[in-house]
Structures are given as C-alpha cells and as structure tokens.
PDB file of C-alpha atoms in Angstrom:
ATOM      1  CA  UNK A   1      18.049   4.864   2.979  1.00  0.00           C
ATOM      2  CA  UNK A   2      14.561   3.038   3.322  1.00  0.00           C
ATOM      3  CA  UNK A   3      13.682   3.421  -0.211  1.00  0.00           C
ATOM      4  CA  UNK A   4      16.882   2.166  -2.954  1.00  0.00           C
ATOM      5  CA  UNK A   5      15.494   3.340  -6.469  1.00  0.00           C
ATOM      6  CA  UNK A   6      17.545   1.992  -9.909  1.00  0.00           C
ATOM      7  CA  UNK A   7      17.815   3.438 -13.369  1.00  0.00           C
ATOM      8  CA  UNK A   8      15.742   2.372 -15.917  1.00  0.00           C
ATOM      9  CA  UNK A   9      15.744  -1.035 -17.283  1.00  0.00           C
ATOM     10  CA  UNK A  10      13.854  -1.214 -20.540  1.00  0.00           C
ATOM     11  CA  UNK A  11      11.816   1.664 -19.621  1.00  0.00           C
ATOM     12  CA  UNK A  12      10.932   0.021 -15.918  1.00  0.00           C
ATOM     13  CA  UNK A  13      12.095   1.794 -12.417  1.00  0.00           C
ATOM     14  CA  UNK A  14      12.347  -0.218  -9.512  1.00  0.00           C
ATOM     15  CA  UNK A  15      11.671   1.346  -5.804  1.00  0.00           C
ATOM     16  CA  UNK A  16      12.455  -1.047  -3.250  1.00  0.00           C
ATOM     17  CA  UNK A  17      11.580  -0.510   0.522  1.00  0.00           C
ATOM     18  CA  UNK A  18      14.663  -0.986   2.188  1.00  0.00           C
ATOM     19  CA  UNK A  19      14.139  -0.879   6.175  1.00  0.00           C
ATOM     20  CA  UNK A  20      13.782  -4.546   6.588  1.00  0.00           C
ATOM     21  CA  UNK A  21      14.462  -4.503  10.942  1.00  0.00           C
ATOM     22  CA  UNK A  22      11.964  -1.650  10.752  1.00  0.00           C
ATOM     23  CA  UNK A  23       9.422  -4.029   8.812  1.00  0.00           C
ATOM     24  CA  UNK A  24       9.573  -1.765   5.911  1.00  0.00           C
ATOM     25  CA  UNK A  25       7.079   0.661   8.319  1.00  0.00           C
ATOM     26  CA  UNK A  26       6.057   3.528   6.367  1.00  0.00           C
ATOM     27  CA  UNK A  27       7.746   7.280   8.690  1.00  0.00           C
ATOM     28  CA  UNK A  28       7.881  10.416   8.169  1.00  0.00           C
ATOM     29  CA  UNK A  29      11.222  10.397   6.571  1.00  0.00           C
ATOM     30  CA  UNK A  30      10.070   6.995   4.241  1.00  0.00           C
ATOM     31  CA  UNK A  31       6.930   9.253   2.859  1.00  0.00           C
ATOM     32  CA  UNK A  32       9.165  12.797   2.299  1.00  0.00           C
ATOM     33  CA  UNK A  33      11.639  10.155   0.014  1.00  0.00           C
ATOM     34  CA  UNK A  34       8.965   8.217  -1.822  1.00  0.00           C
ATOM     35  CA  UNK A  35       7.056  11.485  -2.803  1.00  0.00           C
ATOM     36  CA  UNK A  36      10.628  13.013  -3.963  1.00  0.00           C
ATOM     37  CA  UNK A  37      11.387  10.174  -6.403  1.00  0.00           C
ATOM     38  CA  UNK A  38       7.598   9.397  -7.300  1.00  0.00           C
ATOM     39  CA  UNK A  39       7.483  13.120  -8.819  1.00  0.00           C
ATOM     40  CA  UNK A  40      11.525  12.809 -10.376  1.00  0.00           C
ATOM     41  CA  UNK A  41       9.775   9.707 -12.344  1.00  0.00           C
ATOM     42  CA  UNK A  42       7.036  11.363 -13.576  1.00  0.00           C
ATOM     43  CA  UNK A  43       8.886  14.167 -15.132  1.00  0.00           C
ATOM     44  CA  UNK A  44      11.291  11.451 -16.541  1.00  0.00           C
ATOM     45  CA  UNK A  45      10.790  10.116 -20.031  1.00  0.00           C
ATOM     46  CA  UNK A  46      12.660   7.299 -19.861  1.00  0.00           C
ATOM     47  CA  UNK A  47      10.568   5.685 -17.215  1.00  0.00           C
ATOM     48  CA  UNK A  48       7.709   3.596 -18.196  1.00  0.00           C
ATOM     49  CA  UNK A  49       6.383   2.243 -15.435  1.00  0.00           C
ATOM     50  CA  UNK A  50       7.221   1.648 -11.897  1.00  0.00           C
ATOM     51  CA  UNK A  51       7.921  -1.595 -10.086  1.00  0.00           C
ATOM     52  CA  UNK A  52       7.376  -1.347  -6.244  1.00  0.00           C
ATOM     53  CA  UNK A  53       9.341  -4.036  -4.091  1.00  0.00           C
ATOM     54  CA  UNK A  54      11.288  -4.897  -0.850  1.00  0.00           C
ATOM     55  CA  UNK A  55      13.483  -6.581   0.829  1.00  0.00           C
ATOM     56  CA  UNK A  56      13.027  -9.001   3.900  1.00  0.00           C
ATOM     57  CA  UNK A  57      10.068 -10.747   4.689  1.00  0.00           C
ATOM     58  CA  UNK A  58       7.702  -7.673   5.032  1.00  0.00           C
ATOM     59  CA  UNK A  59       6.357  -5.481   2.043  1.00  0.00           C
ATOM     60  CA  UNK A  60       5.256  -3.318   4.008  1.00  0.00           C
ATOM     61  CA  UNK A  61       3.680  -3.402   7.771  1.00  0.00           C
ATOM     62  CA  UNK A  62       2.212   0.221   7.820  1.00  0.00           C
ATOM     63  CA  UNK A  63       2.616   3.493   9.566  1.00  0.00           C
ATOM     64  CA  UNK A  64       5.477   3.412  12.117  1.00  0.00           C
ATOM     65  CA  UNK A  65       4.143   3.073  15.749  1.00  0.00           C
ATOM     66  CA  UNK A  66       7.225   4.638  17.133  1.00  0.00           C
ATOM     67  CA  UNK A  67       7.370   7.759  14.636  1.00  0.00           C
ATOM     68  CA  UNK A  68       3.689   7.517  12.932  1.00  0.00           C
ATOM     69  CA  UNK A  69       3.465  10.177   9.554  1.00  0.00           C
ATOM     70  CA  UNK A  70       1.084  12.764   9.466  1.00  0.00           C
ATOM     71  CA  UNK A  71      -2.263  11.163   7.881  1.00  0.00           C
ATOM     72  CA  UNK A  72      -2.326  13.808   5.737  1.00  0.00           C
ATOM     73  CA  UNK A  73       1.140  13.184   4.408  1.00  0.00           C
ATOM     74  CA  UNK A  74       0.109   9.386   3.667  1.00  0.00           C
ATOM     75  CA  UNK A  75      -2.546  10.600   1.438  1.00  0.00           C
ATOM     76  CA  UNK A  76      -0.534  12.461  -0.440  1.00  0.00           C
ATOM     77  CA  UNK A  77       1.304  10.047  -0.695  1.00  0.00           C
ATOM     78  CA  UNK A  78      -1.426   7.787  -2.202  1.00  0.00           C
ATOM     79  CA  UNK A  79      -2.740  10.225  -3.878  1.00  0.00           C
ATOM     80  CA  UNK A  80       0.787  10.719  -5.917  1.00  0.00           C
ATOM     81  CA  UNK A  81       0.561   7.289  -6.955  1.00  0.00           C
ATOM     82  CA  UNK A  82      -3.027   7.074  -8.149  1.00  0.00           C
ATOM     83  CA  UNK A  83      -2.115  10.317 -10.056  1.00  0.00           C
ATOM     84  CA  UNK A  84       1.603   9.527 -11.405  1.00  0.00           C
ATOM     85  CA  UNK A  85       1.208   9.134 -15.203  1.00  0.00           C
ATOM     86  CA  UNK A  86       3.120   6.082 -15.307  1.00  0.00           C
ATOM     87  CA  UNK A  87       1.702   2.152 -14.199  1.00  0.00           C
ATOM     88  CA  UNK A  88       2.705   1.407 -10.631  1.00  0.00           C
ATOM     89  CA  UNK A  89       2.951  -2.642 -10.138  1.00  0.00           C
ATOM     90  CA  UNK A  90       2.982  -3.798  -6.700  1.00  0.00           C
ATOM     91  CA  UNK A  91       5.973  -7.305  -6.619  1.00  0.00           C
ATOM     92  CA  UNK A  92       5.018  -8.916  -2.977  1.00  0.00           C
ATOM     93  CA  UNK A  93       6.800 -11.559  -1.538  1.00  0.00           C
ATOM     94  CA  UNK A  94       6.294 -10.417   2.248  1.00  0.00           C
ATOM     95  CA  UNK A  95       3.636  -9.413   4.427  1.00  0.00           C
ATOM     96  CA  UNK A  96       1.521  -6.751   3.939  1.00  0.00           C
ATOM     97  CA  UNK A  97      -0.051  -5.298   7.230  1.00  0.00           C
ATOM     98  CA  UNK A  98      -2.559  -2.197   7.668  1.00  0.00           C
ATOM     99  CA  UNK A  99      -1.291   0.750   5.932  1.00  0.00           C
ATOM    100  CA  UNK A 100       0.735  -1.313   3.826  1.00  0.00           C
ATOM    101  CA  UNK A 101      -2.489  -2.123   1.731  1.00  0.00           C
ATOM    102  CA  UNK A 102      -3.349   1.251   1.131  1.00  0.00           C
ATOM    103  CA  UNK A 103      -0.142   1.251  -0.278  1.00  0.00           C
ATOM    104  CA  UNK A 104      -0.958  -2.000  -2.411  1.00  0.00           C
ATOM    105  CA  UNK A 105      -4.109  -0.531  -3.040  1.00  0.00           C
ATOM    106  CA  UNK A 106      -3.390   2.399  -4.989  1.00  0.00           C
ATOM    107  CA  UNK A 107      -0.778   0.543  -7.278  1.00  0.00           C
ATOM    108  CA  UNK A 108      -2.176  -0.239 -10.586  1.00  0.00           C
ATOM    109  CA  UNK A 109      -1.028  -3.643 -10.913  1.00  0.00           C
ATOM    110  CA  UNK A 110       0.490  -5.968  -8.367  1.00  0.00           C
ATOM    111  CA  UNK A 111       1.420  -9.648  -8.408  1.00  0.00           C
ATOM    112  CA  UNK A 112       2.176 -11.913  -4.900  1.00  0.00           C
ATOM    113  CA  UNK A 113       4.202 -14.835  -4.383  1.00  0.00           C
ATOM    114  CA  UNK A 114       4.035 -17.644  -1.734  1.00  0.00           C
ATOM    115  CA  UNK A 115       5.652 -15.655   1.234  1.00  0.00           C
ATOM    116  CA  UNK A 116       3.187 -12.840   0.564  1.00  0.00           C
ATOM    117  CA  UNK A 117       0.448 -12.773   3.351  1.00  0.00           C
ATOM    118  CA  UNK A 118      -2.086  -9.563   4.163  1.00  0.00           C
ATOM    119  CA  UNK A 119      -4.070  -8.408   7.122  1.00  0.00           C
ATOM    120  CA  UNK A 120      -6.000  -5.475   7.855  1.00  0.00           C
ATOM    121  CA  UNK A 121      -5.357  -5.271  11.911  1.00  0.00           C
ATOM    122  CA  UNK A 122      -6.246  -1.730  12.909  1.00  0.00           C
ATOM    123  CA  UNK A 123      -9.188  -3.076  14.535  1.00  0.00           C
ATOM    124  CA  UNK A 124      -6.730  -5.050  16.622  1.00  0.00           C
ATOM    125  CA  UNK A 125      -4.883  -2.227  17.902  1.00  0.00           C
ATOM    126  CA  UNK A 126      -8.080  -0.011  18.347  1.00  0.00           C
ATOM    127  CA  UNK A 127      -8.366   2.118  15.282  1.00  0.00           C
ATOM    128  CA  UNK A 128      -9.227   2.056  11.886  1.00  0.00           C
ATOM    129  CA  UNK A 129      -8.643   1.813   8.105  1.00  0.00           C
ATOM    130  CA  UNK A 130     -10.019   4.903   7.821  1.00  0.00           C
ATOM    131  CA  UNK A 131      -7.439   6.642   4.817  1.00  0.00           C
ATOM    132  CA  UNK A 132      -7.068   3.230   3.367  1.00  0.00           C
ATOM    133  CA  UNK A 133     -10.530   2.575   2.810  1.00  0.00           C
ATOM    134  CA  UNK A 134     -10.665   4.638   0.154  1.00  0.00           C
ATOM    135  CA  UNK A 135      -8.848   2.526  -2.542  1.00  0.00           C
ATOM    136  CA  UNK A 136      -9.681  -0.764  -0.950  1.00  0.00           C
ATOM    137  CA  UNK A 137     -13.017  -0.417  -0.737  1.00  0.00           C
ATOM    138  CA  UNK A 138     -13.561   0.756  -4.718  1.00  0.00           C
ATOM    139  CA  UNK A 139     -11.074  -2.606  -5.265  1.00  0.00           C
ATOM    140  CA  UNK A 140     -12.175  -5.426  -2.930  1.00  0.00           C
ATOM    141  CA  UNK A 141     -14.858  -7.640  -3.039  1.00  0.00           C
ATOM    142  CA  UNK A 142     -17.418  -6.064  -0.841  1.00  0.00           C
ATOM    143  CA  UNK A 143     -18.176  -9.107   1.356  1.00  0.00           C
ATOM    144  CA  UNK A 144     -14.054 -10.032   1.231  1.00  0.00           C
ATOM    145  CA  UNK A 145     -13.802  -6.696   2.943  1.00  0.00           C
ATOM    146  CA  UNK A 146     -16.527  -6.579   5.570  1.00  0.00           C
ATOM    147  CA  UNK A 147     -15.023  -9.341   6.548  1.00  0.00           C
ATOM    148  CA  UNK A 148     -11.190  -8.696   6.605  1.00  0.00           C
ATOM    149  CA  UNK A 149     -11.897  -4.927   7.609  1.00  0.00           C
ATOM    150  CA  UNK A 150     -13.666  -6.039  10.794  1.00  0.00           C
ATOM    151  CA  UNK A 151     -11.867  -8.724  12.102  1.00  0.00           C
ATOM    152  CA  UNK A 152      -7.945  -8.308  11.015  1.00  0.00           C
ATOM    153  CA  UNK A 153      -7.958 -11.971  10.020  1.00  0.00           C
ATOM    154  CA  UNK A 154      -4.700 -12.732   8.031  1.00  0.00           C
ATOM    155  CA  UNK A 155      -4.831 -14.615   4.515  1.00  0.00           C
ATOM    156  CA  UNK A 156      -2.422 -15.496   1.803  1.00  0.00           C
ATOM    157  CA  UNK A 157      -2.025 -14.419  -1.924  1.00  0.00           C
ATOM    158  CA  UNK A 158      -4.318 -16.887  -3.338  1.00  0.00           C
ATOM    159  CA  UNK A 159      -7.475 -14.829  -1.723  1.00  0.00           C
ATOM    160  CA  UNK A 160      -5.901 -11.741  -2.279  1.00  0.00           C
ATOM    161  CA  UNK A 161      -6.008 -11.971  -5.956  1.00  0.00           C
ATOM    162  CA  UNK A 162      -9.810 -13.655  -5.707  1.00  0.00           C
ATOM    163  CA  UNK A 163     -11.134 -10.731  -4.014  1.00  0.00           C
ATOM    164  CA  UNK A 164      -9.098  -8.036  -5.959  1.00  0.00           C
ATOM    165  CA  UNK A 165      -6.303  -6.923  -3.720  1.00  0.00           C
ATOM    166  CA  UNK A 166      -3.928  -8.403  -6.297  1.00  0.00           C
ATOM    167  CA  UNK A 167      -3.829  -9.153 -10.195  1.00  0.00           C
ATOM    168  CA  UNK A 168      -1.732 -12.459  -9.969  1.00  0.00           C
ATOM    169  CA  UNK A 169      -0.311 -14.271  -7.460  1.00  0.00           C
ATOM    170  CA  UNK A 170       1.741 -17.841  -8.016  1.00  0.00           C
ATOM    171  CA  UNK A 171       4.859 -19.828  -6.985  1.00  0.00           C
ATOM    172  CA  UNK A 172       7.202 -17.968  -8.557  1.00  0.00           C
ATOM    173  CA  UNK A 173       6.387 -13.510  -8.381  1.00  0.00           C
ATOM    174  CA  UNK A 174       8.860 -13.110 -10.943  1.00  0.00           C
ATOM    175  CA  UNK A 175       7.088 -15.242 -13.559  1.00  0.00           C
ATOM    176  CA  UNK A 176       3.962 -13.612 -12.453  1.00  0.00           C
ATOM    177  CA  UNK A 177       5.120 -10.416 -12.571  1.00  0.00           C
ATOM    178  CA  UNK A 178       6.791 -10.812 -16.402  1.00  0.00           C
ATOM    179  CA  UNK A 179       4.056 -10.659 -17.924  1.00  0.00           C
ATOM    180  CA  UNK A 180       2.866  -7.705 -16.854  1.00  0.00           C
ATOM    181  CA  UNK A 181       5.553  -5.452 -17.372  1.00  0.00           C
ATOM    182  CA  UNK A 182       5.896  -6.969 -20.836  1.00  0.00           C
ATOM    183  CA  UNK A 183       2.675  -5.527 -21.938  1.00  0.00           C
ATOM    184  CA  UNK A 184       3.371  -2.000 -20.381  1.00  0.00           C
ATOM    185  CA  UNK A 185       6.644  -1.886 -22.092  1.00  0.00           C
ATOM    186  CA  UNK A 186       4.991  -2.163 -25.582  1.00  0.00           C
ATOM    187  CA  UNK A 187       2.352   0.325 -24.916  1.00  0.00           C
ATOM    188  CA  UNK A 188       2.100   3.746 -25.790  1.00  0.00           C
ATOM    189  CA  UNK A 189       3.311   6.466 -22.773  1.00  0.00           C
ATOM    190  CA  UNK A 190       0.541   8.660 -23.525  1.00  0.00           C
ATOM    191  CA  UNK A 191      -2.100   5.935 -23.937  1.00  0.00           C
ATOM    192  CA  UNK A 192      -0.997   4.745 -20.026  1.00  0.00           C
ATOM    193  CA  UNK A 193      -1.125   7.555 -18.756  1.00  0.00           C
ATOM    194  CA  UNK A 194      -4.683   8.568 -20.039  1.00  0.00           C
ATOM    195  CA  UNK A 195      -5.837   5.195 -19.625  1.00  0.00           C
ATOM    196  CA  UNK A 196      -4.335   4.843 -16.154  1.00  0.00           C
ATOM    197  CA  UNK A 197      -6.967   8.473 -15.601  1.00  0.00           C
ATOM    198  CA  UNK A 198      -9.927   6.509 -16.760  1.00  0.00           C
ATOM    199  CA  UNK A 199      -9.019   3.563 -14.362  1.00  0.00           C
ATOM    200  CA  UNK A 200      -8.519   5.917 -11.207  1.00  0.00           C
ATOM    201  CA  UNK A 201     -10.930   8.219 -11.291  1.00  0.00           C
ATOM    202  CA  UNK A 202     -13.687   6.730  -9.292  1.00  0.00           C
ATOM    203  CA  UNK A 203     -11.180   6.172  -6.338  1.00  0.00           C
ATOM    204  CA  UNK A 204     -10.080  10.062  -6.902  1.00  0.00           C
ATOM    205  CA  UNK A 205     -13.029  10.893  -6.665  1.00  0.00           C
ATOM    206  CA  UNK A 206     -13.865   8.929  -3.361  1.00  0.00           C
ATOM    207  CA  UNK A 207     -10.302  11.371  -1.843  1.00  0.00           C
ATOM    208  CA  UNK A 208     -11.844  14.341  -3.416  1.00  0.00           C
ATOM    209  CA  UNK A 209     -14.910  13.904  -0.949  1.00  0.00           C
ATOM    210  CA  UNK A 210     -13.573  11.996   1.685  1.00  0.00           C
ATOM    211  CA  UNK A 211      -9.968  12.855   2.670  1.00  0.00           C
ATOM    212  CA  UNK A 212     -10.365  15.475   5.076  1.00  0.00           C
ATOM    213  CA  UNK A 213     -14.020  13.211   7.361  1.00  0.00           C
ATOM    214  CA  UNK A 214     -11.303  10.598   7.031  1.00  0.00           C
ATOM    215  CA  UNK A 215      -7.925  11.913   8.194  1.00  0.00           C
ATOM    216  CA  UNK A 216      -9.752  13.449  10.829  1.00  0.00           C
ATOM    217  CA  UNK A 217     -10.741  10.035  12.183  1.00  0.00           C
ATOM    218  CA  UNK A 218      -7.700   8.603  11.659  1.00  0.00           C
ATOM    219  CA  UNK A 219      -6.037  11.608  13.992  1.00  0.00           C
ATOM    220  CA  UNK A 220      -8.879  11.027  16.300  1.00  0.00           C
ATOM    221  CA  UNK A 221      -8.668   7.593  16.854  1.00  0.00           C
ATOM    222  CA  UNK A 222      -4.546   7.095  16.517  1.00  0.00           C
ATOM    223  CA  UNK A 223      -4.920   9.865  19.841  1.00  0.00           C
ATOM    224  CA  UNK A 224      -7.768   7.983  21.418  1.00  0.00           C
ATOM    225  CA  UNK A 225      -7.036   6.173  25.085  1.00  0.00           C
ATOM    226  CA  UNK A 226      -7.543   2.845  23.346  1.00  0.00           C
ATOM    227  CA  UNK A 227      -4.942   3.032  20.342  1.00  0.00           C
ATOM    228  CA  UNK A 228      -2.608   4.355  22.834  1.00  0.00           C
ATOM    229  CA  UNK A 229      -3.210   0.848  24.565  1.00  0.00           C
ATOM    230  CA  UNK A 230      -3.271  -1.383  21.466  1.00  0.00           C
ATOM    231  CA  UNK A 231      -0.006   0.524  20.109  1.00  0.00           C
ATOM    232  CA  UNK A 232       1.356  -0.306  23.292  1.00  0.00           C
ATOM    233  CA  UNK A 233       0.763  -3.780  23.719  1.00  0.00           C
ATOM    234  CA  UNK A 234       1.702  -4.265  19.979  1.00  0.00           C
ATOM    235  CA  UNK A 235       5.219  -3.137  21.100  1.00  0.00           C
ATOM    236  CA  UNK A 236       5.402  -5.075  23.781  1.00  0.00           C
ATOM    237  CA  UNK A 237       4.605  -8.296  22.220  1.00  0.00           C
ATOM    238  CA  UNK A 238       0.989  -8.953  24.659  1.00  0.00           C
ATOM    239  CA  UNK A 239      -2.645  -9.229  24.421  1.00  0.00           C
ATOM    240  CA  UNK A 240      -4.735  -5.993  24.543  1.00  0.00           C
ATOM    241  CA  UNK A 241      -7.000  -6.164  26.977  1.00  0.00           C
ATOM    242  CA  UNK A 242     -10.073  -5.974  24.827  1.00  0.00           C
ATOM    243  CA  UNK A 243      -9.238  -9.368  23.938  1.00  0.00           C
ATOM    244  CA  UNK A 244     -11.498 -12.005  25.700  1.00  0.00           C
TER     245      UNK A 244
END
C-alpha cells in the first residue's frame, strides 16, 4: 500500500506515505486511501490527533505525472484535512515538491528536520499552484511566497519555518516534533476540534469561493501544450526548452 496507518499510541495515529520509488507522488489510488482512513479517524474516539510521515527521502513530491488525480479529488482531499476534527502534524524529513505543500499546508502543525527541503516548481514544468494556493497563501509570508511561487527556487527547513510553512524545524524531527504532540495529548477532544474550526476557517473560506476558478485552471493548464512539454522533459531527466 502507499499509505501504512498504525493503531493508536497514546491517543496519536500515524499515516505514513509509503511509495518511496514513486517519490511518495500523490495518484489516484494514494488520494481514494488517504480519504478512507482520514474519515475512519474522525469517527474514532480513540484517536487524538494525527501524525503524517514517510519513508525515503521524499515527503511527498506531488501529483503523479504518470497517473495525475483528478484536481477535484485533491481538494477533497485537502479539504478533509482542514475539516477532520482532530490536529494533523506534518513530521518531514524529505523533500517536499509542488503538491506536496498543499499537502503540508493544510496540516495543522508540522515540524522538519535536516533532510527536509521544499520547492514550489510548477512554474518549472509550465503550470501552476493553482489548488495549493489556497492554504499557502493564507500561511506564508507574502513576500516568501511571491518569491518561491514564481521562481520554484528550492530551500531548506530553516526558511520554511521563518516564513510559516512549518512550526519547528531542528536537527533532530523527533525532538521537535515531541513537543507538540505532548500538548495535544493533554488537551481536551472537543476543545481541538472547535479550536482547530476557529484556526481554519479563513482558508475554508478561501475553497468555499475559489475551488471550482481554481481547479479549472489547474485542468486547463495540466492539458495545455506547454505542461505536456515540461511533464515530459521532467521524465526524461532534460531541460525544457523555455529555459534560456
């Protein structure tokens, strides 16, 4: 399977993407499993919170270029998250590419370690963060992402959790990340989950409004002449041609 969930441990569920060859690339088939056990852990009282890892040296490089999900099924997948009653905390040790920080984005919480790295590089393949822009943008510093957005520049955990990508990032994720689940374990489940409403609703808000302008660009330009050629040379391993 690409997604390996555990029990409980103290109230904590792990989900781990488990496709490492595939760079942990979000398919059809990853989304359909990750919605299945997102809703089994909302229903489930034993579940506090939700850890979201991986294995390998990815986190998460985004929407699978050889079988790409529906856009419309990746924001309801984000949209699952952002409304789950229960804390979802990002653990990153891996790179993080494109839709994989939408992903990040909509997690409550998340902490990186030194092999984490992020880039935004639709631009680079010729289309856009169109679906992801709508949790990134209410999180990230807005000159950090005018600048990241537009040129798919690469940068480490250190400047991910100074513009707001990421709560903590260190040496050691597991240190960072104790912390954090300590405090969720000795708060109240109903006080999360209202508290986790007040601290989504403004990005909610922006998918109430936006999701349908915005998965029709992302259709639009994933079927354009030009993504056809970045996805291409991507797979290939070569410079677009757009690249002087």
């Amino acid at each position: 399977m690409s997604l390996v969930c555990s029990s409980p441990q103290r109230g904590i569920v792990t989900f781990t993407l488990d496709n490492p060859a595939n760079r942990n690339a979000l398919s059809a088939g990853l989304l359909h499993g990750f919605a299945e056990a997102l809703d089994d852990c909302g229903k489930d009282p034993d579940v506090r919170a939700v850890v979201l890892t991986h294995t390998g040296s990815t986190f998460c490089s985004g929407a699978d270029l050889r079988e790409p999900p529906d856009p419309a099924a990746f924001v309801g997948l984000l949209r699952q998250i952002l409304e789950l009653p229960k804390p979802v905390v990002a653990r990153v040790d891996g790179h993080v590419r494109a839709g994989g920080l939408g992903l990040l984005g909509v997690c409550d919480m998340a902490a990186a370690g030194p092999g984490a790295s992020f880039a935004l590089t639709e631009v680079r393949i010729g289309v856009a963060p169109a679906v992801i822009s709508m949790p990134l943008l209410s999180r990230l510093d807005p000159s950090a992402a005018s600048r990241y957005f537009l040129t798919g520049e690469r940068f480490g955990g250190a400047e991910a959790a100074r513009i707001g990508l990421v709560t903590v990032a260190g040496d050691d994720v597991d240190a960072e990340l104790t912390p954090l689940l300590a405090g969720l374990r000795k708060a109240a489940p109903q006080a999360l989950a209202e508290t986790k409403k007040l601290l989504t609703a403004r990005v909610l808000d922006a998918f109430d409004h936006h999701t349908d302008a915005l998965v029709a660009l992302s259709a639009r330009l994933f079927a354009s002449e030009e993504a056809r050629e970045g996805m291409g040379a991507f797979l290939e391993r070569r410079e677009c041609p757009w690249v002087l």
